[in-house]
Amino acid sequence: MHQHKRNAKFVLGTIVVLVFIFTIYRSGRSSTAPITVMDMKLEQEAFSTDDETSENPSLTSPVSSQDALEEEELRVKQEIINERKKSKYDKFGYDTVQGSMVASFANFGYRPNAVLIQFISNADLNDVIASLKSVENKFNKWYNYPWLFVSVTGEEFDDLEFMEEVKSITNDNISFEIVNDDWFWSYPDWIDMNKISDSRVKLSEFPNGDSNWFRHYSRYFTGFFYQEPYMRGYDWYWKIEPGMELLCDLDIDLFRWMQDNEVAFSFIASFKESKELVENLGQTVKKFVEKFPDYVDSNNFIKFLCNDNDCNNFNLCQFDENFQIANLNFFRSKTFEEFFRFLDVNGGIYYNRWSTGAIQTVAASLFLPKKQIKFFDYMGYAEKDSKFYNCPTDNDLWKNYNCDCDPGLDFTFHKDSCTAKYYDIMDIKKPDNWDKH
């Protein structure tokens, strides 16, 4: 009997010691190292049953807790955005220009759905790489926006070395796409091919005046690019011309700035186009405005297109189309789509070589309030084989953005530029000595 009691005491004591050691082990673990998911699984298997786990919801992994937290954050974010959208739709409706951009502007305070895009051919791959490196180094290394490379040759990318080099320069979020052949290469049924031939001869002395490819490209980028499947899910784009170079650091998220300030269209250079290349554009636009007067915004930017106060004649001013940061939903709006169709049926893109830049300039100036158009004065920028060269002439801007450019070469206030009109219309003070550049 005594022997049995001693055995029982020994067993009980052993259990107490083991429990004590285990408790110390657990407390030591919690104070010196985090418990991993695998640790918790092993311990739950050793010391819990399925019934205990189901009855005790505290025995869940930190992964589940993190997922729940992220789901809650997404739910709250969506509630906020939905409330903003409802308020804006009540104000603007759904079919207006402003209504088309409600969803993207309602994303205020959150990361924009934006993409960097280059339209390229196999002939300019070295320029593509140069621009990619420049934008990554001066902007995207801070923000990691996705890149989209679109072949405009009608052929898919087959240069594996090029594709690997692209992937070695930027993040993993890269796409290689090809334009829709039916949208890019096909002539509309109503186009008179004889008129195109005459136009090519007549305009052969002007840049791309005799190019069928340029006419196809202008029509595609003006009216169809925004609808491509590869653009779905994006609200913003930055069109980057192969060979362009950024000359100042851009440690400001341009997409986020435009989104949060409800700016829909931006430009870096403007110029006066040859009158032969915008022939009949002004008259065609007037007919559209007469047919749809309500589409014109009451606080528009139309003075940019006028000679002084004379808006009866187009002054030839337009934004450079090779640099654009813009809201895709503006171009997806009912207003812009009807505007494009009206111009497209006229045939001026093929007969008069109207460019994307000319058409977009008119559209932005008519259908957007002027406060939604932005000139980036702090951006150093150069285009290959082009007169467009931007360098901040303000000394503080030049220093703050770590610019590596010559302000004396800045094109902003050049006699062939129209950007001084932007300053006047927006009532913005011009830099000191602006007229000396």
C-alpha positions as a printed Julia matrix, in Angstrom:
437×3 Matrix{Float64}:
   0.0    0.0      0.0
   2.73   2.43     0.98
   4.6    1.46    -2.14
   1.55   2.36    -4.3
   1.24   5.75    -2.57
   4.92   6.5     -3.18
   4.5    5.58    -6.87
   1.45   7.82    -7.18
   3.28  10.74    -5.57
   6.22  10.18    -7.9
   4.0   10.2    -11.0
   2.1   13.29    -9.81
   5.35  15.1     -9.07
   6.73  14.22   -12.45
   3.63  15.61   -14.16
   3.88  18.86   -12.18
   7.54  19.27   -13.13
   6.81  18.62   -16.81
   3.97  21.13   -16.81
   6.23  23.67   -15.09
   9.02  23.12   -17.64
   6.58  23.4    -20.54
   5.15  26.63   -19.12
   8.62  28.14   -18.81
   9.41  27.02   -22.38
   6.26  28.62   -23.74
   6.75  31.88   -21.85
  10.38  32.0    -22.92
   9.4   31.46   -26.53
   6.84  34.24   -26.45
   9.32  36.74   -25.06
  12.29  35.91   -27.24
  10.98  34.75   -30.63
   7.74  34.83   -32.56
   5.79  31.63   -32.86
   5.72  30.52   -36.47
   2.71  29.12   -38.26
   4.35  25.67   -38.26
   5.02  25.91   -34.49
   1.39  26.68   -33.83
   0.22  23.83   -36.03
   2.46  21.35   -34.19
   1.42  22.6    -30.77
  -2.26  22.58   -31.69
  -1.93  19.02   -32.93
  -0.17  18.0    -29.69
  -2.34  19.79   -27.15
  -5.69  20.42   -28.84
  -8.45  18.37   -30.35
 -10.66  19.32   -33.26
 -13.5   19.9    -30.85
 -11.4   22.22   -28.7
 -10.3   24.23   -31.73
 -13.86  24.68   -32.96
 -15.05  25.63   -29.49
 -12.16  28.05   -28.93
 -11.91  30.55   -31.83
  -8.79  32.07   -30.28
  -6.83  29.06   -31.55
  -6.53  30.49   -35.09
  -3.33  31.22   -36.98
  -1.99  34.77   -37.39
  -2.35  34.3    -41.14
  -6.12  34.05   -40.74
  -6.12  37.15   -38.56
  -4.1   39.05   -41.16
  -6.43  37.95   -43.94
  -9.4   39.07   -41.89
  -7.77  42.44   -41.26
  -7.04  42.94   -44.96
 -10.58  41.96   -45.88
 -11.92  44.47   -43.37
  -9.67  47.21   -44.76
 -10.87  46.44   -48.29
 -14.47  46.47   -47.12
 -14.07  49.86   -45.45
 -12.24  51.24   -48.5
 -15.01  50.05   -50.81
 -17.66  51.6    -48.59
 -15.84  54.93   -48.69
 -15.43  54.8    -52.47
 -19.04  53.76   -53.04
 -20.27  56.67   -50.93
 -18.09  59.09   -52.89
 -19.3   57.64   -56.2
 -22.94  57.95   -55.18
 -22.46  61.6    -54.26
 -20.7   62.4    -57.55
 -23.15  60.46   -59.72
 -26.0   62.33   -58.06
 -24.25  65.54   -59.12
 -23.01  64.67   -62.62
 -25.02  61.65   -63.78
 -23.5   58.7    -65.62
 -23.33  59.77   -69.28
 -21.43  63.04   -68.84
 -17.67  63.57   -69.11
 -17.44  64.15   -65.37
 -19.68  61.17   -64.7
 -17.36  58.93   -66.71
 -14.47  59.84   -64.39
 -16.34  59.5    -61.1
 -14.99  56.03   -60.31
 -11.35  57.03   -60.82
 -11.61  60.27   -58.84
 -13.5   58.47   -56.05
 -10.29  56.53   -55.47
  -8.87  59.66   -53.79
  -6.21  58.8    -51.21
  -5.56  55.32   -52.6
  -3.1   54.01   -55.19
  -4.37  54.77   -58.72
  -4.98  52.06   -61.3
  -2.31  53.31   -63.67
   0.08  52.0    -66.3
   3.21  53.17   -68.14
   2.93  52.4    -71.85
   5.18  52.41   -74.9
   4.0   51.75   -78.45
   6.95  50.2    -80.2
   8.29  48.49   -83.28
  11.25  46.18   -83.67
  13.18  49.04   -85.24
  13.32  51.18   -82.1
  14.08  48.64   -79.36
  17.25  50.44   -78.27
  15.25  53.63   -77.79
  12.64  51.68   -75.83
  15.29  50.41   -73.43
  16.78  53.9    -73.04
  13.39  55.42   -72.15
  12.58  52.55   -69.83
  15.81  53.08   -67.89
  15.23  56.83   -67.72
  11.67  56.58   -66.39
  12.61  53.87   -63.92
  15.56  55.86   -62.6
  13.81  59.23   -62.41
  10.3   58.15   -61.41
   9.16  54.56   -61.24
  11.79  53.23   -58.83
   9.74  54.94   -56.13
   6.28  53.82   -57.26
   6.55  50.54   -59.17
   3.74  51.08   -61.64
   3.27  48.34   -64.25
   4.69  48.63   -67.76
   2.88  47.81   -70.99
   4.77  47.38   -74.27
   2.5   47.33   -77.31
   3.7   46.21   -80.74
   2.36  48.39   -83.55
   3.93  46.33   -86.33
   1.17  43.74   -86.48
   3.6   41.14   -85.19
   4.0   39.7    -81.72
   7.2   40.21   -79.76
   9.75  37.59   -80.71
  12.96  39.19   -79.46
  13.6   37.16   -76.32
  16.81  39.04   -75.56
  14.9   42.34   -75.55
  12.16  40.94   -73.33
  14.69  39.59   -70.84
  16.5   42.93   -70.75
  13.22  44.7    -70.0
  12.54  42.3    -67.14
  16.02  42.88   -65.73
  15.45  46.65   -65.55
  12.03  46.97   -63.99
   9.6   45.13   -61.72
   7.86  41.87   -62.56
   4.62  43.58   -63.56
   5.3   43.76   -67.3
   3.05  42.95   -70.25
   3.81  42.57   -73.95
   0.79  43.11   -76.19
  -0.12  43.68   -79.82
  -2.6   46.13   -81.33
  -5.92  44.88   -82.63
  -5.36  44.46   -86.37
  -8.96  45.3    -87.26
  -8.73  48.59   -85.37
  -5.24  49.53   -86.46
  -4.76  48.41   -90.04
  -8.26  48.47   -91.54
  -9.63  51.42   -93.51
 -13.2   52.45   -92.63
 -15.77  51.51   -95.26
 -16.58  55.15   -96.03
 -13.01  56.19   -96.86
 -12.22  57.12  -100.48
  -8.83  55.58  -101.27
  -8.3   57.99  -104.17
  -8.6   60.94  -101.79
  -5.98  59.37   -99.53
  -3.6   59.03  -102.47
  -4.13  62.68  -103.39
  -3.58  63.69   -99.77
  -0.31  61.78   -99.53
   1.03  63.56  -102.59
  -0.2   66.97  -101.44
   1.28  66.64   -97.93
   4.44  64.74   -98.81
   6.68  67.65   -97.76
   5.33  67.61   -94.2
   6.33  65.17   -91.43
   4.47  61.88   -92.02
   2.45  63.65   -94.71
   2.74  60.73   -97.11
   2.55  58.0    -94.46
  -0.38  55.6    -94.44
   1.0   54.06   -91.25
   0.82  57.41   -89.43
  -2.8   57.85   -90.47
  -3.68  54.38   -89.18
  -1.79  55.05   -85.97
  -3.55  58.39   -85.41
  -6.99  56.88   -85.9
  -6.19  53.92   -83.64
  -4.71  55.92   -80.8
  -7.41  58.61   -80.99
 -10.42  56.35   -80.96
  -9.66  52.72   -80.14
  -6.64  52.3    -77.9
  -8.68  53.05   -74.75
 -11.0   50.13   -75.47
  -8.32  47.49   -75.95
  -8.66  44.44   -73.64
  -5.15  45.05   -72.34
  -6.24  48.49   -71.06
  -9.13  47.16   -69.0
  -8.69  47.72   -65.31
  -6.67  50.9    -65.79
  -7.93  54.42   -65.16
  -4.72  56.26   -65.98
  -1.91  55.97   -68.51
   1.4   57.65   -69.19
   2.32  57.41   -72.86
   6.1   57.33   -73.2
   7.75  57.87   -76.56
  10.7   55.57   -77.3
  13.85  57.65   -77.04
  12.47  60.21   -74.6
  14.49  61.1    -71.51
  13.54  62.51   -68.11
  16.0   65.16   -66.95
  14.76  65.78   -63.4
  13.87  63.51   -60.48
  10.13  63.0    -60.11
   9.77  61.91   -56.51
   6.11  62.86   -56.65
   3.54  60.31   -57.77
   2.17  62.04   -60.86
  -0.74  59.6    -61.18
  -1.7   60.04   -57.54
  -1.38  63.83   -57.79
  -3.67  63.96   -60.82
  -6.18  61.58   -59.26
  -6.34  63.35   -55.91
  -6.57  66.79   -57.54
  -9.12  65.64   -60.14
  -6.92  66.59   -63.09
  -7.81  64.63   -66.22
  -5.24  65.64   -68.83
  -1.64  66.84   -68.7
   1.0   67.94   -71.18
   4.69  68.8    -71.22
   4.97  70.71   -74.51
   2.73  72.53   -76.97
   3.35  73.94   -80.43
   1.73  75.45   -83.5
   0.93  72.87   -86.14
   1.21  73.58   -89.85
  -2.15  74.8    -91.11
  -2.07  72.26   -93.95
  -2.16  69.43   -91.36
  -5.31  70.65   -89.58
  -7.24  71.75   -92.65
 -11.03  71.52   -92.11
 -10.6   70.48   -88.47
 -11.91  73.77   -87.08
 -14.98  73.74   -89.35
 -15.76  70.12   -88.48
 -15.47  70.82   -84.75
 -17.83  73.79   -85.1
 -20.45  71.54   -86.7
 -20.15  69.11   -83.8
 -20.52  71.87   -81.21
 -23.58  73.22   -83.03
 -25.12  69.75   -82.93
 -24.16  69.03   -79.31
 -23.81  72.4    -77.52
 -24.41  70.85   -74.1
 -21.24  68.79   -74.39
 -19.06  71.9    -74.08
 -18.01  72.55   -70.48
 -19.0   75.99   -69.21
 -15.53  76.55   -67.7
 -13.65  75.22   -70.71
 -10.12  75.84   -71.98
 -11.2   76.98   -75.44
  -9.15  80.2    -75.32
  -6.11  78.0    -75.84
  -7.39  77.4    -79.39
  -8.2   81.04   -80.12
  -6.24  83.98   -81.49
  -6.64  86.5    -78.68
 -10.43  86.67   -78.27
 -11.2   85.48   -81.8
 -12.42  81.89   -81.56
 -13.83  81.77   -85.06
 -10.57  80.44   -86.43
  -8.34  77.66   -85.1
  -4.98  79.14   -84.01
  -3.07  75.88   -84.75
  -2.03  75.33   -81.1
  -1.92  71.77   -79.85
  -0.36  69.58   -77.18
   2.54  67.29   -78.01
   1.03  63.8    -78.25
   4.29  62.0    -77.5
   4.0   62.81   -73.81
   0.68  62.25   -72.11
  -0.52  61.46   -68.64
  -4.29  61.29   -68.75
  -7.47  59.76   -67.43
  -8.55  56.94   -69.71
 -12.18  57.34   -68.7
 -12.3   60.8    -70.27
 -11.63  59.18   -73.64
 -14.09  56.38   -72.85
 -16.86  58.89   -72.15
 -19.95  59.12   -74.32
 -19.0   62.7    -75.21
 -15.54  61.86   -76.52
 -16.71  58.72   -78.32
 -19.38  60.7    -80.19
 -16.83  63.42   -80.94
 -14.4   60.89   -82.36
 -17.07  59.19   -84.5
 -18.14  62.57   -85.87
 -14.57  63.4    -86.91
 -13.9   59.86   -88.11
 -16.82  59.86   -90.53
 -15.57  63.17   -91.9
 -12.38  61.38   -92.93
  -9.97  64.15   -91.94
  -7.57  61.75   -90.24
  -6.89  60.19   -93.64
  -7.57  63.1    -96.01
  -5.91  65.89   -94.0
  -3.54  63.92   -91.75
  -5.2   65.12   -88.54
  -3.08  63.86   -85.67
  -4.05  62.43   -82.3
  -2.5   65.48   -80.64
  -4.67  67.91   -82.61
  -7.89  66.03   -81.88
  -7.14  65.45   -78.2
  -6.2   69.11   -77.72
  -9.55  70.22   -79.09
 -11.43  67.63   -77.02
  -9.7   68.52   -73.75
 -10.13  72.25   -74.4
 -13.86  71.92   -75.09
 -15.12  69.15   -72.84
 -13.03  69.57   -69.68
 -13.06  72.47   -67.24
  -9.74  74.28   -67.48
  -8.81  73.31   -63.91
  -8.59  69.67   -65.08
  -5.76  70.41   -67.53
  -2.21  70.56   -66.18
   1.17  71.67   -67.51
   4.02  70.07   -65.55
   6.47  72.96   -65.22
   8.85  71.07   -62.93
   9.54  68.23   -65.34
  12.78  68.04   -67.27
  12.11  66.27   -70.55
  13.72  65.69   -73.93
  12.51  63.9    -77.06
  14.9   62.24   -79.45
  15.29  64.13   -82.74
  12.79  66.76   -81.6
  12.75  70.46   -80.72
  10.78  69.69   -77.57
  13.02  70.19   -74.58
  11.71  71.08   -71.15
  13.86  72.3    -68.29
  12.54  74.28   -65.3
  13.57  77.93   -65.6
  12.75  78.53   -61.95
  15.98  78.07   -59.97
  14.22  76.59   -56.94
  12.4   74.01   -59.05
  15.61  73.19   -60.9
  17.43  72.52   -57.62
  14.58  70.8    -55.76
  14.05  68.25   -58.53
  17.75  67.56   -59.03
  17.61  68.54   -62.69
  20.35  67.78   -65.18
  19.33  70.06   -68.04
  19.94  73.52   -69.48
  17.17  76.05   -68.69
  18.42  78.15   -71.59
  17.16  75.49   -74.01
  13.69  75.26   -72.48
  10.94  75.25   -75.13
   8.08  76.37   -72.86
   8.16  80.05   -73.85
   9.72  79.63   -77.28
   8.05  81.59   -80.09
   6.76  78.32   -81.59
   5.26  77.18   -78.28
   1.73  77.9    -77.08
   2.34  77.16   -73.41
   2.5   80.85   -72.45
  -1.23  80.91   -73.25
  -1.73  78.25   -70.57
  -0.19  80.56   -67.98
  -2.43  83.44   -69.1
  -5.64  81.4    -69.16
  -4.94  79.83   -65.78
  -3.77  83.17   -64.35
  -0.43  81.69   -63.29
   2.59  83.93   -62.83
   5.29  83.25   -65.39
   8.86  82.64   -64.19
  11.24  85.58   -64.0
  12.84  86.34   -67.37
  10.44  83.94   -69.08
  10.59  85.95   -72.29
  14.37  85.54   -72.5
  14.19  81.81   -73.26
